Amino acid sequence: MPTPAPLPPPDAATIRGARAQRRLGRVGLGLLALLLVLLLLDHAFPLPPAPRYSPLVLAADGSVLHAYLNPTQKWRMKTELAEITPALQQAIINKEDRYFRYHWGVNPVAIVQAAGRNIFGKGRTTGASTITMQVARLLEPKERTVGNKLLEMLRAMQLEAHYSKAEILQLYLNLVPYGGNIEGVKSAALLYFQQPPDYLSLAQTVTLAIIPNQPRALVLGKNNARIVAERNRWLRQFGAQHLFPAQDIEDALHEPLDVQRHAAPALAPHLARRLVAQYPGQAIIRATLRRGPQAKAEDLTKNYVRRLHELGITQAAVLVVNNRTRAVEAYVGSADFTDAASAGQVDGVRAIRSPGSTLKPFLYALALDRGLVTPKLKLPDVPSNFSGFRPENFDKEFSGEVTVERALTYSLNIPAVRVLSELGVTTFTDKLRDAGFRRVAHDAPRLGLSTILGGCGTTLEELTALYAALAGGGKYRALSLIKNEELKIRNGASRADGQRRTPRKPDSMAIFNSSFSIFNSELVSEAAAFLITDMLAQHTRPDLPLGYQGSSRLPKIAWKTGTSYGRRDAWSIGYNPDYTVGVWVGNFSGEGRPALTGTDIATPLLFDLFNALAYNAPQHWAPPPASLDFRLVCAETGLVPGDHCPNQLIDYYLPGTSSARRCEHQREALVSADGTVSYCRACVPAAGFRRQLFANPLPEVLAFRESQGLPATRLPAHNADCRLVRGADETGAALAITSPLANAEYLLSRAEKQQLLLSCAAGSEVRQVFWYVNDQFLRAASATERVFISPPAGNVKISCADDHGRNVDIQLRVAEL
């Protein structure tokens, strides 16, 4: 094979290009190696931890409500980027580091100049520290040596690599000392000028810019004259540099400096402590509170409780909610947070107490939605026995029969228990659980009919949210304590914070709270909410405080009061279209007081709060929803009129939901001409009889009327010659034994000759009943007669039969002492 020809030698240009490529490759590899070394060093020597700030709780307008010392007992309040005004930036940068925006943490020119001055002794001795280097020193305080200065430079360059110039300036302004335990511009501005940095005048801004260089010599409140002289020197220098308008400089030069140290803001202490505990390590928490309503609510509550001390009542709690946003705008946990004698640090907004009668509006709203009641429906208000539970009204009196609206506005207990028994305790507690009632949800399996009278645990926060749902047309939303964007706090802090947080494992209560933070559903219908509001807005009612009848101080609100058993808790919760306000008054010790009632003790404070918040608010309640309609009902019962209902009136109802049961408050009967004998269809004679209407109340209502000596007409005795078994062709009220209680155990003292009471509830047609003990005939008695016996010990069967063939049996147990 022929030998291939040799390649021609490369020309000079090709050689130069190859050498250039090799040089670029080596440079690139070197830069990459340098970058890797820097990354390794940055990882091996991380930046010092971020400063630990004083927790701040802000109002909705951004003003500081409450401030706490940081864990090192310093006032170091975080200055946000938006609070660093152009004037503050220019003053600080031109005074400390005019090339701050151009260098990379170290200013080589300044270092050379400083070294020359320090070596040759010409001019003022300086350290050439940039703002970034000062931040490095403030983050890691060290003795001033050449070696430490070199470390500051390296840290400064590391800071520049991690943060923007704005964030570095922010860190500097958060760390500069102002003497004592005050650090940072915001701390000094609030504690001395009582304003945030972005509200300061030019003179005040320059004052705060010059103090960090001499924090021990220039102490505000002590060296004001010296501070003014230094401030004015810098103002003239800034004026010569045309840094600020001439007129602004002139005004600042003549501004006096008369300041002293003030206490840190301390409004809403209970909410502040709650939020700081909920968001540990968070520098700034933005609450929904409004400063004006919060301050007013605190003052009104404190002054009001001061007047109650002579009655032995020492505490109160208040919650104010915006109905449209469900944001809490005022939060008063106690009358005086500093009152240790009355446990002032207890948070009454979250304390679990007995709600008294405050749950009744919600019960009736649910009953309206189930078609069980309408506003004009009449309910029995008579002595009643609900499987052993015998409720009483607050005044120990009975009204016979009352409408639903009267039962609610007069807060009657017996009708409420009757409605709850028809609705079902489980249905009621399930709805309360949906409304965020934590204690009720926990205790639900053990709760009974007494729940509606306060036999459960609730908080002022839960009740106020429930009433806000009524004000909002039945729509429930959990109350908001912080602004929505603040929820992002849980995911970590901003870069300027420098803090990387590991999410904490939430406890069960936190999970429960978070589940309700986004919950928004219909608890009751808009129609039911409207009807309840219409009832609660009535001003002709017994729970008006003394002196408010016809008063111009009566606000235009719907409200409900409540008093717990033993007069330990007084409640009053009200709302208008704009606000819902909840008030609790009592003692954190749980001690009851004779004067402690929702009407006379809690409601006056409620009215004062509404008059302060919305004195001139128009009463623009929403019109009735389209889902409501009107119908005629019998005035005697509130039911759809029957054949014998001459007196009728108009009532609201929910079409397709409200019961259509016809009224039978009167029954037509066939009686003899003299009215002494009644007939059934089987025994009615061909002549000599007439038709007559007789009242047909419930047996317990009839028994109550007779016991009170009220008119109570019963049917005449049935025809004795009737061959038909009595009751076979007619209907009547069921016979019931009201005493003793079924399945109960009675302990009787024979020495004291204690006896057992026998009583029953029978219809109006019943004249006589027959009592049996252990299937042995005892005696006959009238339907309303009270019979006393001495039963044998052991298991006892009690039977009762009426003169219409109905009978009932119960079992009980008797023990003897």
PDB file of C-alpha atoms in Angstrom, residues 86-174:
ATOM      1  CA  PRO A  86     -35.975  57.536  52.010  1.00  0.00           C
ATOM      2  CA  ALA A  87     -34.970  60.165  54.583  1.00  0.00           C
ATOM      3  CA  LEU A  88     -33.760  57.491  56.998  1.00  0.00           C
ATOM      4  CA  GLN A  89     -31.869  55.682  54.240  1.00  0.00           C
ATOM      5  CA  GLN A  90     -30.140  58.845  53.048  1.00  0.00           C
ATOM      6  CA  ALA A  91     -29.239  59.981  56.563  1.00  0.00           C
ATOM      7  CA  ILE A  92     -27.763  56.615  57.556  1.00  0.00           C
ATOM      8  CA  ILE A  93     -25.933  55.929  54.263  1.00  0.00           C
ATOM      9  CA  ASN A  94     -24.446  59.420  53.930  1.00  0.00           C
ATOM     10  CA  LYS A  95     -23.354  59.396  57.532  1.00  0.00           C
ATOM     11  CA  GLU A  96     -22.037  55.830  57.794  1.00  0.00           C
ATOM     12  CA  ASP A  97     -21.160  54.539  54.305  1.00  0.00           C
ATOM     13  CA  ARG A  98     -21.839  56.752  51.306  1.00  0.00           C
ATOM     14  CA  TYR A  99     -20.623  54.066  48.860  1.00  0.00           C
ATOM     15  CA  PHE A 100     -22.815  51.419  50.461  1.00  0.00           C
ATOM     16  CA  ARG A 101     -24.772  50.773  47.285  1.00  0.00           C
ATOM     17  CA  TYR A 102     -21.663  50.211  45.156  1.00  0.00           C
ATOM     18  CA  HIS A 103     -19.207  48.021  47.088  1.00  0.00           C
ATOM     19  CA  TRP A 104     -19.399  44.297  47.828  1.00  0.00           C
ATOM     20  CA  GLY A 105     -19.196  44.568  51.606  1.00  0.00           C
ATOM     21  CA  VAL A 106     -15.688  46.035  51.813  1.00  0.00           C
ATOM     22  CA  ASN A 107     -14.620  49.434  50.503  1.00  0.00           C
ATOM     23  CA  PRO A 108     -10.948  49.105  49.376  1.00  0.00           C
ATOM     24  CA  VAL A 109     -10.518  52.853  48.902  1.00  0.00           C
ATOM     25  CA  ALA A 110     -11.760  53.544  52.419  1.00  0.00           C
ATOM     26  CA  ILE A 111      -9.445  50.855  53.788  1.00  0.00           C
ATOM     27  CA  VAL A 112      -6.396  52.423  52.099  1.00  0.00           C
ATOM     28  CA  GLN A 113      -7.352  55.895  53.303  1.00  0.00           C
ATOM     29  CA  ALA A 114      -7.966  54.679  56.838  1.00  0.00           C
ATOM     30  CA  ALA A 115      -4.696  52.773  56.871  1.00  0.00           C
ATOM     31  CA  GLY A 116      -2.837  55.899  55.732  1.00  0.00           C
ATOM     32  CA  ARG A 117      -4.445  58.056  58.385  1.00  0.00           C
ATOM     33  CA  ASN A 118      -3.809  55.497  61.102  1.00  0.00           C
ATOM     34  CA  ILE A 119      -0.174  54.821  60.059  1.00  0.00           C
ATOM     35  CA  PHE A 120       0.916  58.393  59.432  1.00  0.00           C
ATOM     36  CA  GLY A 121      -1.224  59.891  62.178  1.00  0.00           C
ATOM     37  CA  LYS A 122      -2.894  62.369  59.858  1.00  0.00           C
ATOM     38  CA  GLY A 123      -6.566  63.101  60.439  1.00  0.00           C
ATOM     39  CA  ARG A 124      -9.047  61.220  62.581  1.00  0.00           C
ATOM     40  CA  THR A 125      -8.281  57.574  63.349  1.00  0.00           C
ATOM     41  CA  THR A 126     -10.939  55.413  61.633  1.00  0.00           C
ATOM     42  CA  GLY A 127     -11.658  51.777  60.946  1.00  0.00           C
ATOM     43  CA  ALA A 128     -13.148  52.071  57.432  1.00  0.00           C
ATOM     44  CA  SER A 129     -16.075  49.875  58.440  1.00  0.00           C
ATOM     45  CA  THR A 130     -18.866  49.701  55.923  1.00  0.00           C
ATOM     46  CA  ILE A 131     -22.495  49.230  56.967  1.00  0.00           C
ATOM     47  CA  THR A 132     -22.180  45.572  55.990  1.00  0.00           C
ATOM     48  CA  MET A 133     -19.092  45.173  58.164  1.00  0.00           C
ATOM     49  CA  GLN A 134     -20.933  46.785  61.079  1.00  0.00           C
ATOM     50  CA  VAL A 135     -23.754  44.287  60.597  1.00  0.00           C
ATOM     51  CA  ALA A 136     -21.179  41.474  60.750  1.00  0.00           C
ATOM     52  CA  ARG A 137     -19.779  42.908  63.976  1.00  0.00           C
ATOM     53  CA  LEU A 138     -23.255  43.391  65.511  1.00  0.00           C
ATOM     54  CA  LEU A 139     -24.192  39.808  64.659  1.00  0.00           C
ATOM     55  CA  GLU A 140     -20.912  38.489  66.142  1.00  0.00           C
ATOM     56  CA  PRO A 141     -19.544  40.970  68.688  1.00  0.00           C
ATOM     57  CA  LYS A 142     -15.740  40.560  69.085  1.00  0.00           C
ATOM     58  CA  GLU A 143     -12.818  42.462  70.494  1.00  0.00           C
ATOM     59  CA  ARG A 144     -11.473  45.074  68.054  1.00  0.00           C
ATOM     60  CA  THR A 145      -8.247  43.614  66.682  1.00  0.00           C
ATOM     61  CA  VAL A 146      -6.679  43.436  63.229  1.00  0.00           C
ATOM     62  CA  GLY A 147      -7.485  39.760  62.985  1.00  0.00           C
ATOM     63  CA  ASN A 148     -11.116  40.300  63.914  1.00  0.00           C
ATOM     64  CA  LYS A 149     -11.281  43.166  61.428  1.00  0.00           C
ATOM     65  CA  LEU A 150     -10.220  40.740  58.673  1.00  0.00           C
ATOM     66  CA  LEU A 151     -12.917  38.312  59.824  1.00  0.00           C
ATOM     67  CA  GLU A 152     -15.467  41.153  59.644  1.00  0.00           C
ATOM     68  CA  MET A 153     -14.461  41.780  56.044  1.00  0.00           C
ATOM     69  CA  LEU A 154     -14.932  38.135  55.132  1.00  0.00           C
ATOM     70  CA  ARG A 155     -18.286  38.021  56.910  1.00  0.00           C
ATOM     71  CA  ALA A 156     -19.298  41.229  55.126  1.00  0.00           C
ATOM     72  CA  MET A 157     -18.625  39.675  51.734  1.00  0.00           C
ATOM     73  CA  GLN A 158     -20.526  36.578  52.832  1.00  0.00           C
ATOM     74  CA  LEU A 159     -23.487  38.749  53.859  1.00  0.00           C
ATOM     75  CA  GLU A 160     -23.418  40.515  50.493  1.00  0.00           C
ATOM     76  CA  ALA A 161     -23.626  37.136  48.790  1.00  0.00           C
ATOM     77  CA  HIS A 162     -26.692  36.125  50.786  1.00  0.00           C
ATOM     78  CA  TYR A 163     -28.695  39.336  51.126  1.00  0.00           C
ATOM     79  CA  SER A 164     -29.716  42.304  49.046  1.00  0.00           C
ATOM     80  CA  LYS A 165     -28.570  45.825  49.942  1.00  0.00           C
ATOM     81  CA  ALA A 166     -32.042  46.651  51.265  1.00  0.00           C
ATOM     82  CA  GLU A 167     -32.008  43.598  53.534  1.00  0.00           C
ATOM     83  CA  ILE A 168     -28.505  44.411  54.832  1.00  0.00           C
ATOM     84  CA  LEU A 169     -29.584  47.968  55.634  1.00  0.00           C
ATOM     85  CA  GLN A 170     -32.654  46.517  57.361  1.00  0.00           C
ATOM     86  CA  LEU A 171     -30.476  44.251  59.505  1.00  0.00           C
ATOM     87  CA  TYR A 172     -28.275  47.194  60.421  1.00  0.00           C
ATOM     88  CA  LEU A 173     -31.243  49.332  61.484  1.00  0.00           C
ATOM     89  CA  ASN A 174     -32.568  46.441  63.559  1.00  0.00           C
TER      90      ASN A 174
END
